[in-house]
mmCIF file of C-alpha atoms in Angstrom:
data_model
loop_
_atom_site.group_PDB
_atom_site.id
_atom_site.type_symbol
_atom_site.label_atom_id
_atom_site.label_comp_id
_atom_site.label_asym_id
_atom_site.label_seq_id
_atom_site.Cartn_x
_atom_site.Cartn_y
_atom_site.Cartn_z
ATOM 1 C CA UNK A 1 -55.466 34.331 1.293
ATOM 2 C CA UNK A 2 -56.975 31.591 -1.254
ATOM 3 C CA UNK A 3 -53.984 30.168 -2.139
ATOM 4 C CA UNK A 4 -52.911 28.824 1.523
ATOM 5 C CA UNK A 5 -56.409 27.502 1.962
ATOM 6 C CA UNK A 6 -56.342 26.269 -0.814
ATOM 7 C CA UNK A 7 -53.200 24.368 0.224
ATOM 8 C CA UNK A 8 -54.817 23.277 3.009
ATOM 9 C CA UNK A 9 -57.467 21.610 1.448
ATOM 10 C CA UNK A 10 -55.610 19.570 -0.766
ATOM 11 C CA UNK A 11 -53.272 18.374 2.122
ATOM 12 C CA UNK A 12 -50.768 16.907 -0.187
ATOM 13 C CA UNK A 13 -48.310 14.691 0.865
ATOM 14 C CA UNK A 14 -46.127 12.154 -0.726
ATOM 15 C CA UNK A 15 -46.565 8.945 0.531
ATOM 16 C CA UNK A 16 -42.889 7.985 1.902
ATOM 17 C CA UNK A 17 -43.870 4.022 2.256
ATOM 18 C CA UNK A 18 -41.458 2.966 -0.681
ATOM 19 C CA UNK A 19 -38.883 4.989 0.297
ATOM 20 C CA UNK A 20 -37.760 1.976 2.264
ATOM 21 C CA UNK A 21 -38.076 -0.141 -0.312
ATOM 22 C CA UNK A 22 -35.844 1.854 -2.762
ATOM 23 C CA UNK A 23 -33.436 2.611 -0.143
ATOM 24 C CA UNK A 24 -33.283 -0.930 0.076
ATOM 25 C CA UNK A 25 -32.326 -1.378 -3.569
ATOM 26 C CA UNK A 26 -29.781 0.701 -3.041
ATOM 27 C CA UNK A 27 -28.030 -0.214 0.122
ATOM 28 C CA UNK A 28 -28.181 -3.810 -1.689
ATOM 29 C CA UNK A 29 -26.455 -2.424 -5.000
ATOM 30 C CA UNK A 30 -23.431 -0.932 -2.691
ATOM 31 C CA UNK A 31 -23.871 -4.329 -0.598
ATOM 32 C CA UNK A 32 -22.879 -6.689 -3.419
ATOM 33 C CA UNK A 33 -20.312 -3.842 -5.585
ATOM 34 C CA UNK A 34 -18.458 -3.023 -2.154
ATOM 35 C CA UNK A 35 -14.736 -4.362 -1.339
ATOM 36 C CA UNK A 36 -13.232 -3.107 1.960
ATOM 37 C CA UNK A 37 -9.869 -3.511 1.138
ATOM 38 C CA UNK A 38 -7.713 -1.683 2.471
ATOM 39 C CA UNK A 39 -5.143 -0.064 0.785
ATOM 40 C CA UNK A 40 -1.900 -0.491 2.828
ATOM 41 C CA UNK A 41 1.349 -0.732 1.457
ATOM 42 C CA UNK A 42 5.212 -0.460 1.806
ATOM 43 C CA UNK A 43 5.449 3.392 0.562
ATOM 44 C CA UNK A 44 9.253 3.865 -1.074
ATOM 45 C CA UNK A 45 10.879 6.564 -2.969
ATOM 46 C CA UNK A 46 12.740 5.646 -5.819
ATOM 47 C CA UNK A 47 16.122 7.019 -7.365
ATOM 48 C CA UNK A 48 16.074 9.150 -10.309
ATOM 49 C CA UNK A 49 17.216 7.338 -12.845
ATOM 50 C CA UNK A 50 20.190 7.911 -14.407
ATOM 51 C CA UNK A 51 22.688 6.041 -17.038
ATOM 52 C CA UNK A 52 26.118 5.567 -14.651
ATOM 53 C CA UNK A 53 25.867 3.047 -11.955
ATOM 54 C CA UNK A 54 26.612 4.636 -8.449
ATOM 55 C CA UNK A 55 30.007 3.718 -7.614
ATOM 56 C CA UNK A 56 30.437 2.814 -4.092
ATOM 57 C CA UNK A 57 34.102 1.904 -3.870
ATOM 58 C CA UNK A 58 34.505 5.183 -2.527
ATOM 59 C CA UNK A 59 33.013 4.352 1.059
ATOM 60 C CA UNK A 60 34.464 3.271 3.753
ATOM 61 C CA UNK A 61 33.637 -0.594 4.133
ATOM 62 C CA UNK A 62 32.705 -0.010 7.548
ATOM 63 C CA UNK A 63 29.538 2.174 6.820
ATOM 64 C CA UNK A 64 28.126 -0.037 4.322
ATOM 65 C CA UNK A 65 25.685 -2.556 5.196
ATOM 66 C CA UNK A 66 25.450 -5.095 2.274
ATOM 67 C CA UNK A 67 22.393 -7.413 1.967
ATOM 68 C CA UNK A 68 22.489 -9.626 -0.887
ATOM 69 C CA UNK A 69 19.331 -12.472 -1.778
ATOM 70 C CA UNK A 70 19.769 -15.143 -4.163
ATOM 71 C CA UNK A 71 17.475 -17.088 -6.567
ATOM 72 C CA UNK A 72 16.953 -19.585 -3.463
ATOM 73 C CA UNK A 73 15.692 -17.013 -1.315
ATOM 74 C CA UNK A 74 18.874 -16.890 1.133
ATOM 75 C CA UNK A 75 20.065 -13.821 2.675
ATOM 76 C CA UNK A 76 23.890 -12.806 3.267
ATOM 77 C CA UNK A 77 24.586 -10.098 5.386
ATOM 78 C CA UNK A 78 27.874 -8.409 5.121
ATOM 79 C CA UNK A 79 29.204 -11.578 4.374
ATOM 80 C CA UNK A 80 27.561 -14.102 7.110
ATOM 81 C CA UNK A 81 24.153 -16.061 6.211
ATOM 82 C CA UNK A 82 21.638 -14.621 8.083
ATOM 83 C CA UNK A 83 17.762 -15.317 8.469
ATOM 84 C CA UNK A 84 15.245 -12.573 7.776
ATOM 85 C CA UNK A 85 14.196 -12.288 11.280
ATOM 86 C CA UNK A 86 18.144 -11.532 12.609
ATOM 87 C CA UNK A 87 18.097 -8.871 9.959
ATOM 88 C CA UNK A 88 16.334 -6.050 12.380
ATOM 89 C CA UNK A 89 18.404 -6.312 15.042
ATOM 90 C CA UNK A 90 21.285 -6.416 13.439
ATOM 91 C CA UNK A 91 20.937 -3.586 10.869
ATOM 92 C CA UNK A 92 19.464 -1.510 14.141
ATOM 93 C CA UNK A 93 23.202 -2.352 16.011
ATOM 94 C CA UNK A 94 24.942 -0.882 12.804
ATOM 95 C CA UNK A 95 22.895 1.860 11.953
ATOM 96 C CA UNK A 96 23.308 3.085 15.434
ATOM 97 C CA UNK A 97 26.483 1.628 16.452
ATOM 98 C CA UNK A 98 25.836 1.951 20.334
ATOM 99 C CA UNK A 99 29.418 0.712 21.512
ATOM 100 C CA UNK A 100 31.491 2.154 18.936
ATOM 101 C CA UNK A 101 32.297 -0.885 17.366
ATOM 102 C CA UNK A 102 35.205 -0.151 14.572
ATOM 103 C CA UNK A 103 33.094 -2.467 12.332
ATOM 104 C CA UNK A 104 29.792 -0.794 12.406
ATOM 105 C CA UNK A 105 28.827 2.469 10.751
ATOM 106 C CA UNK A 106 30.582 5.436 11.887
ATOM 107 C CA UNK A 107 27.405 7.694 12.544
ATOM 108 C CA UNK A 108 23.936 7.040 11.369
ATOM 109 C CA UNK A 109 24.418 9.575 8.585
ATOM 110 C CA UNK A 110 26.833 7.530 7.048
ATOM 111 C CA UNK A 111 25.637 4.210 7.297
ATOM 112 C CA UNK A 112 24.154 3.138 3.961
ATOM 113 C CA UNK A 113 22.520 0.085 3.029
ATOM 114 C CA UNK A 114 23.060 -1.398 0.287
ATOM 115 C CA UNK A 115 20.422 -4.086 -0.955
ATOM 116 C CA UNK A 116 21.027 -6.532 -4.206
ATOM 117 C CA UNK A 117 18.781 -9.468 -5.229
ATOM 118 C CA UNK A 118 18.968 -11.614 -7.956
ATOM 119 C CA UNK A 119 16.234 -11.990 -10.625
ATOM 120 C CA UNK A 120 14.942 -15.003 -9.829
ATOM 121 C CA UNK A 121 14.469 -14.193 -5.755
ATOM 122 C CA UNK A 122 10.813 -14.411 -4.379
ATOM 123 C CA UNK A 123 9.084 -10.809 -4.443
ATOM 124 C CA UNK A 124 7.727 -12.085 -1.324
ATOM 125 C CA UNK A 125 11.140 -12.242 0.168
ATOM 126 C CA UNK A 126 12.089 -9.476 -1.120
ATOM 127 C CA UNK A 127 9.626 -7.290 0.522
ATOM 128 C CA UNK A 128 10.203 -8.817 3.465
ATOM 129 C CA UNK A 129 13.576 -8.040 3.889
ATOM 130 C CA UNK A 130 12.736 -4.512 2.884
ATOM 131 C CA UNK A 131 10.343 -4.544 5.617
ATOM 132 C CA UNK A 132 12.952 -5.423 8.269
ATOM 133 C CA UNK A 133 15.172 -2.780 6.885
ATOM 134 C CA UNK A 134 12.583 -0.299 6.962
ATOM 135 C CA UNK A 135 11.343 -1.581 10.512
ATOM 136 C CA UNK A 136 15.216 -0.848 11.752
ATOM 137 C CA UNK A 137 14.577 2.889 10.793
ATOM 138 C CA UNK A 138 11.008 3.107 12.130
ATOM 139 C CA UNK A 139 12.276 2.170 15.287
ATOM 140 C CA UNK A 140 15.065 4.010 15.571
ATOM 141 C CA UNK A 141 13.188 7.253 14.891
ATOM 142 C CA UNK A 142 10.379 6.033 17.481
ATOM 143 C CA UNK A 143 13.623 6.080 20.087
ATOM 144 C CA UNK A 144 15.047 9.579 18.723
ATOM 145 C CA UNK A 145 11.606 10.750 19.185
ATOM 146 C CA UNK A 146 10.893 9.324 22.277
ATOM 147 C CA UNK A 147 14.248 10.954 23.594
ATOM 148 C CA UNK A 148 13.717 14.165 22.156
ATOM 149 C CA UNK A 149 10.031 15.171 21.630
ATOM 150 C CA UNK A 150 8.644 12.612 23.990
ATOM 151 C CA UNK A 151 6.267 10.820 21.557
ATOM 152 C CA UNK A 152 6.447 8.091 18.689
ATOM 153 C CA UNK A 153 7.792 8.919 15.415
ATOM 154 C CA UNK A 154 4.513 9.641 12.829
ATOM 155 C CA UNK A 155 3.471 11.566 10.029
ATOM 156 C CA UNK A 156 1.148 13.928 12.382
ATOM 157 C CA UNK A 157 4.337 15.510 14.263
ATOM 158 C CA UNK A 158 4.527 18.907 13.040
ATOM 159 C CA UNK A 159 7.524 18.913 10.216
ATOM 160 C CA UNK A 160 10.139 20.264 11.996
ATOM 161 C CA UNK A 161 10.238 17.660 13.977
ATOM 162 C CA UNK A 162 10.131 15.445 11.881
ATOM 163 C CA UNK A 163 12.713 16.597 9.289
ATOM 164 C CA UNK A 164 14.989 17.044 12.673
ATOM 165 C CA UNK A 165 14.625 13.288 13.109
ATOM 166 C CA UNK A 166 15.279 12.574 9.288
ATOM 167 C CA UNK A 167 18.258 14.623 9.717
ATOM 168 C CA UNK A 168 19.564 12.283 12.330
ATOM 169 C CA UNK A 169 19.213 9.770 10.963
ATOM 170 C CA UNK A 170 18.232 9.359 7.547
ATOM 171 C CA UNK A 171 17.363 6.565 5.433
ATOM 172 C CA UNK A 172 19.836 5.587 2.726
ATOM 173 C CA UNK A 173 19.239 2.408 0.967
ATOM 174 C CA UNK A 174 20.730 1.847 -2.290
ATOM 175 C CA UNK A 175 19.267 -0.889 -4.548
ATOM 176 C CA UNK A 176 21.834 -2.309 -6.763
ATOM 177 C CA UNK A 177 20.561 -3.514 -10.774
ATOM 178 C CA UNK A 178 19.772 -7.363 -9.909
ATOM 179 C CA UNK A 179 21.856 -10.185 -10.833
ATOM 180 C CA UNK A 180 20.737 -12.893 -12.997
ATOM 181 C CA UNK A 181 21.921 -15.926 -11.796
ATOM 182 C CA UNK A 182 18.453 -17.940 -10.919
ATOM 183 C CA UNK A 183 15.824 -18.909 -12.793
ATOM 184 C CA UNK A 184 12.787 -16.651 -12.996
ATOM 185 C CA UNK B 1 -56.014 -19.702 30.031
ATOM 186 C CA UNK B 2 -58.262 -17.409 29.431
ATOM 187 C CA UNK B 3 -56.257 -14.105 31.035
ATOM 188 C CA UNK B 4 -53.625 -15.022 27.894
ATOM 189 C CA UNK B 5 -56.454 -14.510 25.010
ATOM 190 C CA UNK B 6 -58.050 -11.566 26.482
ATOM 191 C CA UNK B 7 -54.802 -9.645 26.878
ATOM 192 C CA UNK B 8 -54.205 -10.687 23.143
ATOM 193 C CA UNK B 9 -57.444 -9.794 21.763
ATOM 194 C CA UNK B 10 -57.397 -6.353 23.206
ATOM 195 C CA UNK B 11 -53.753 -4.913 22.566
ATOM 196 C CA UNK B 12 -53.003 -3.682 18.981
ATOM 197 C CA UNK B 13 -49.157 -4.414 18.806
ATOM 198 C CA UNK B 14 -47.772 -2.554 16.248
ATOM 199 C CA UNK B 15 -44.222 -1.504 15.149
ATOM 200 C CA UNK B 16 -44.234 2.232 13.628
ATOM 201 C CA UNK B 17 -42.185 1.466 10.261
ATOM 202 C CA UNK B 18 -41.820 5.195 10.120
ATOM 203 C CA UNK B 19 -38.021 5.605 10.949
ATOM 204 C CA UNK B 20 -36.882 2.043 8.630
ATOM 205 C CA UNK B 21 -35.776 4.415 5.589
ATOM 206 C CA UNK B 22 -33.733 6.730 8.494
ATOM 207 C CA UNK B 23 -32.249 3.322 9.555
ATOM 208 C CA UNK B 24 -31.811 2.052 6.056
ATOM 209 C CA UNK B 25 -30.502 5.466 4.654
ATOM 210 C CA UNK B 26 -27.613 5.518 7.766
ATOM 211 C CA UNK B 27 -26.323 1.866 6.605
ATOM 212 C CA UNK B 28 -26.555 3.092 3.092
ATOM 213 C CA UNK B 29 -24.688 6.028 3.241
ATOM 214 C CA UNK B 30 -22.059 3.828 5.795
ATOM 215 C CA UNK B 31 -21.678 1.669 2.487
ATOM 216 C CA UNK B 32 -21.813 4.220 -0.177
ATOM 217 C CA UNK B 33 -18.806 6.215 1.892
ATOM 218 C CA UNK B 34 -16.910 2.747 2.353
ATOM 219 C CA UNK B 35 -17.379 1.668 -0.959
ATOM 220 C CA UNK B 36 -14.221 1.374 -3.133
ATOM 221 C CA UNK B 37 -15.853 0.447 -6.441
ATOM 222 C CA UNK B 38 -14.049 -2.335 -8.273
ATOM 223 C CA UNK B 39 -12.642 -0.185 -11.588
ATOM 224 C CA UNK B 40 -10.696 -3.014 -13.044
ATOM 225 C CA UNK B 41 -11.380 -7.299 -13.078
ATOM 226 C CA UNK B 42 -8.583 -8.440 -11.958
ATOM 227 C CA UNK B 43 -6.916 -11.086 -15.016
ATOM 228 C CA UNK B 44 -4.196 -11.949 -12.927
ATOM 229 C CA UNK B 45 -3.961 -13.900 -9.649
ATOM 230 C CA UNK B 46 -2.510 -11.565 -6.717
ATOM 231 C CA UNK B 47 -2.006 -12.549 -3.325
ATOM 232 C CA UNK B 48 0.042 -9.364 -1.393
ATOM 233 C CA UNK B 49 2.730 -10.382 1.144
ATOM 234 C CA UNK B 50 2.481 -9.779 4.462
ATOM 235 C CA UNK B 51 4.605 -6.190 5.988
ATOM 236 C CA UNK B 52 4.040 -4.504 9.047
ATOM 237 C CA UNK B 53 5.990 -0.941 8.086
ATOM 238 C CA UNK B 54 2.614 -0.235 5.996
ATOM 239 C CA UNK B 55 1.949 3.496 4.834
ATOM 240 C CA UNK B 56 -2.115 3.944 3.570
ATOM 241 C CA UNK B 57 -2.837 5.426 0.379
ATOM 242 C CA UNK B 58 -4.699 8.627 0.582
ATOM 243 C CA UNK B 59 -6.070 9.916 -2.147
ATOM 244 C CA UNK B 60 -7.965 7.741 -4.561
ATOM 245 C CA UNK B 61 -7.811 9.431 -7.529
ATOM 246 C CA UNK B 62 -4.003 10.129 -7.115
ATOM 247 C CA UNK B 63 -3.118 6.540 -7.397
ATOM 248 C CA UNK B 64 -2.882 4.391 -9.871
ATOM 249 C CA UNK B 65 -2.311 0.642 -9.706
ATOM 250 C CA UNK B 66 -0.180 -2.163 -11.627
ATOM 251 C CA UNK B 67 -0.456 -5.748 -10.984
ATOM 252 C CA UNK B 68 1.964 -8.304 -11.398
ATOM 253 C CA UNK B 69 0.877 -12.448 -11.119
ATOM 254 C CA UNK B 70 -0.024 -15.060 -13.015
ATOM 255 C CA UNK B 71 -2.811 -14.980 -14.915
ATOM 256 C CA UNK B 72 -6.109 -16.649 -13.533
ATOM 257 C CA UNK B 73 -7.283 -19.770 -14.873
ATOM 258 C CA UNK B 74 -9.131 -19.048 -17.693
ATOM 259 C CA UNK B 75 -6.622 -17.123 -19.338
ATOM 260 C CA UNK B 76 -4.023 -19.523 -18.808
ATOM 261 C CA UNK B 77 -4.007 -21.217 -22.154
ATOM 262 C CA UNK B 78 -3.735 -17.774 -24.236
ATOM 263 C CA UNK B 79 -1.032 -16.361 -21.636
ATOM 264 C CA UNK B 80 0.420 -19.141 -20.430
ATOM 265 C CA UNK B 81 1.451 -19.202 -16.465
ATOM 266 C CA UNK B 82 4.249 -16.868 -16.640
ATOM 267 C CA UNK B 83 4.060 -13.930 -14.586
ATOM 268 C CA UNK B 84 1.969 -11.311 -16.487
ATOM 269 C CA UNK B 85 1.309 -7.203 -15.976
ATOM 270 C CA UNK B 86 -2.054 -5.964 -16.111
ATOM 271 C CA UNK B 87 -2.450 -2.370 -16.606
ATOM 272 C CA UNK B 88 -6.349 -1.143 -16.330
ATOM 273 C CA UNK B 89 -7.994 -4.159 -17.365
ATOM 274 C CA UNK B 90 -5.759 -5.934 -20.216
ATOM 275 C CA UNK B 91 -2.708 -7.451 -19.964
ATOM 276 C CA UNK B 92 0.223 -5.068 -20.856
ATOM 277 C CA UNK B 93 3.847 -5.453 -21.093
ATOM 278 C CA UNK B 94 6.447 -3.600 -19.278
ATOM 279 C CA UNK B 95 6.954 -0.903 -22.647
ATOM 280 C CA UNK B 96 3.269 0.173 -22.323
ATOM 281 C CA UNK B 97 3.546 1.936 -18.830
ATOM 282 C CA UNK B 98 5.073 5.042 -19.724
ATOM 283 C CA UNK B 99 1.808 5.770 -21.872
ATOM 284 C CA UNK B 100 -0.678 4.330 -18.791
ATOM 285 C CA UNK B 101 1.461 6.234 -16.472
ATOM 286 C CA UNK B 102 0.590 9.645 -18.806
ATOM 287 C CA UNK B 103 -2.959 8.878 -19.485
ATOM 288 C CA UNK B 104 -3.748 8.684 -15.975
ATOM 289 C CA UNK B 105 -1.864 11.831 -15.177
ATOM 290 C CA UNK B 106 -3.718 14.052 -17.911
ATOM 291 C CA UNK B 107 -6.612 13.565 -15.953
ATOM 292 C CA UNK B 108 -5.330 15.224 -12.744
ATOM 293 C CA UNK B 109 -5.004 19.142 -12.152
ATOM 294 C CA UNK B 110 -1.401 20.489 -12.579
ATOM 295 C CA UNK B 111 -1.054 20.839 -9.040
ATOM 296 C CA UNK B 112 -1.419 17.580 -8.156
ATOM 297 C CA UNK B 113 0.334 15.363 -10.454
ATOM 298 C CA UNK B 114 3.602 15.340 -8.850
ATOM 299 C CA UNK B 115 1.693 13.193 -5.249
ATOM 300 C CA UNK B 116 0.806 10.872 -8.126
ATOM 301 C CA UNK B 117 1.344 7.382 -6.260
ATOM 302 C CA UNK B 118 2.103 4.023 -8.071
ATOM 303 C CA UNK B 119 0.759 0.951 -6.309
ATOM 304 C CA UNK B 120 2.188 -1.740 -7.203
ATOM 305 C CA UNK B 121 -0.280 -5.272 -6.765
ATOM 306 C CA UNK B 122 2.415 -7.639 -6.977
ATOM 307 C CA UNK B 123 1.865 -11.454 -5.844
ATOM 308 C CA UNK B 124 4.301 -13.113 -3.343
ATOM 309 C CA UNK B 125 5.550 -15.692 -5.442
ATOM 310 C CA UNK B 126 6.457 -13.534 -8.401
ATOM 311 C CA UNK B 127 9.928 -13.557 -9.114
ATOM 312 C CA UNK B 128 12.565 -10.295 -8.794
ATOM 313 C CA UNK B 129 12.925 -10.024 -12.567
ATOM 314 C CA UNK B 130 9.765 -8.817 -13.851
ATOM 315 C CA UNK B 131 9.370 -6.735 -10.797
ATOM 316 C CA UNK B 132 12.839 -4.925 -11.428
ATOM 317 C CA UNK B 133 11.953 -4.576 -15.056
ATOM 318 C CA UNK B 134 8.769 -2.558 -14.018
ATOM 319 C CA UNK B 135 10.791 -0.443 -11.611
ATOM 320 C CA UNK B 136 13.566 0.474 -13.788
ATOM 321 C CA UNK B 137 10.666 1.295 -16.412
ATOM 322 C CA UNK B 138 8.829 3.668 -14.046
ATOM 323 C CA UNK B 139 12.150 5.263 -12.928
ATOM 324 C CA UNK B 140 12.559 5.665 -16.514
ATOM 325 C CA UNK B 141 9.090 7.676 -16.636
ATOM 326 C CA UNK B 142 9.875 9.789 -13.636
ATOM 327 C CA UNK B 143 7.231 7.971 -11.603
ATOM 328 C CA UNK B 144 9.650 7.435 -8.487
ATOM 329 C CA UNK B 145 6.842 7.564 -5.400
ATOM 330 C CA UNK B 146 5.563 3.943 -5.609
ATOM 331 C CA UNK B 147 3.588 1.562 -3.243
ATOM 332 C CA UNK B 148 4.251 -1.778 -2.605
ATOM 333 C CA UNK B 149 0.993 -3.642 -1.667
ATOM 334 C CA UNK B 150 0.799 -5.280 0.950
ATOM 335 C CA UNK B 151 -1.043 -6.786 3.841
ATOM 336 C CA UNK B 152 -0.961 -6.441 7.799
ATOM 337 C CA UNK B 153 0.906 -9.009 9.377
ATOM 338 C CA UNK B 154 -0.799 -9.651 13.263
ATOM 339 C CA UNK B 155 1.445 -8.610 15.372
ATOM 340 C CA UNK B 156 3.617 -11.497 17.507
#
């Protein structure tokens, strides 16, 4: 055959020494355009909206759990002054109600909270009281799913499971149209 | 002295540069995969609040952001220090979402639009109002599965 020997003859190659050199260019390119951030973040569903205000004179006091922050960043809980970091605990004790406590929420599914800020609190605050609220769930379903499956609460358990868990004990928080008392 | 110079003289140290672009093509691709390029300059100052019930965002192209602060320095004496929204790259005000919220979702296939996922940048020291303005705008729009951004707290 001519044509392989003629291939052979010509023993071509391309000469791979800049390839370095233009890998280079580009692994400095991504070097200087790259961020690692990570994108984390407090994942919520909101409420359809709708005109009429949710009226929620028609539950039981007991099974409502009423946060309210003001302009100056100051939580009341149910009444009492509370600090942020009380607020687990506590909403845990009256979401679950342990000793039956004619005060606290009847069963889980009927415990709602109820969260109200004004318009001039901190968003900061804010989402840190959300957090604590949302903390009081996560843990709860880690200890339903310890109990009943044996493992921590997490979006790989297979659905059932975790729609079982949801059914429990689901998460009801109501966010009330701000007040407008502070400054913003 | 002389064992030293001898052993020099006769051994031809050299480094085969053969597998560099292998080495330099692994950290490459490492960055290129890692990468999240910058689409927007940020006008606004944003510093996320620490939370420790933190859900990660997923799919890229499925999200789209909003950012809340005030603006940086050098656009402090056309917007002033108030709070601002920047939507893309400009500053916005709360009216223009519904039409950002649309453009970005023309882009998507059917099937995906409704995991469409708001993230909302907002700094720490913003205050409720503009925040609950934004929300009651994108409840308005029927975007209801939103993000709130923000960053690992160490745990105690």
């Amino acid at each position: 055959m001519a044509k392989t020997s003629s291939r052979d003859r010509m023993n071509n190659e391309i000469n791979a020494g800049s390839m370095a050199d233009i890998a280079f260019l580009l692994l400095i390119f991504f070097l200087v355009t790259t961020t690692i951030v990570e994108d984390k973040g407090i994942l919520v569903k909101l409420p359809i909206w709708s005109e009429e205000e949710p009226d929620i004179t028609k539950l039981k006091e007991r099974n409502v759990f009423a946060v309210l922050v003001n302009a100056q960043n100051q939580l009341l809980v149910r009444g009492e002054p509370m600090r942020v970091e009380e607020l687990k605990d506590f909403a845990k004790e009256f979401i679950a109600n342990p000793t039956n406590r004619p005060d606290l929420s009847e069963k889980p599914t009927k415990a709602i909270i109820s969260l109200k800020n004004d318009r001039g609190t901190e968003y900061g605050t804010y989402l840190s009281v959300y957090n604590e609220l949302k903390a009081a769930y996560n843990e709860l379903w880690n200890e339903l799913a310890q109990k009943k499956y044996g493992r921590d609460y997490s979006e790989d358990m297979p659905y059932a499971y975790r729609k079982a868990i949801r059914e429990e004990i689901p998460m009801v928080l109501s966010e009330a149209e701000p007040t407008a008392f502070g400054e913003e | 002295m002389a064992k030293f110079s001898k052993k020099r003289g006769k051994a031809k140290p050299a480094i085969s540069t053969a597998s560099l672009p292998d080495i330099i093509f692994m950290l490459l691709f490492f960055f290129m995969v890692v990468t999240v390029l910058r689409d927007a300059e940020l006008k606004v100052k944003v510093v996320t609040p620490f939370a420790s019930e933190l859900t990660k965002l997923e799919e890229k192209s499925l999200v789209n952001y909003l950012y809340v602060g005030k603006p940086t320095q050098q656009y402090q004496n056309v917007y002033g220090t108030k709070p601002r929204l920047q939507l893309g790259d400009k500053f916005a005000t709360v009216r223009d979402i519904p039409l950002f919220l649309e453009k970005h979702k023309v882009k998507l296939p059917e099937n995906k639009r409704d995991r469409i996922t708001s993230s909302l940048r907002i700094d720490g020291e913003v205050t409720m109002g503009i925040v609950s303005d934004i929300k009651t705008q994108l409840r308005k729009s029927g975007q209801l599965k939103v993000n709130y951004s923000a960053k690992k707290k160490a745990e105690k």
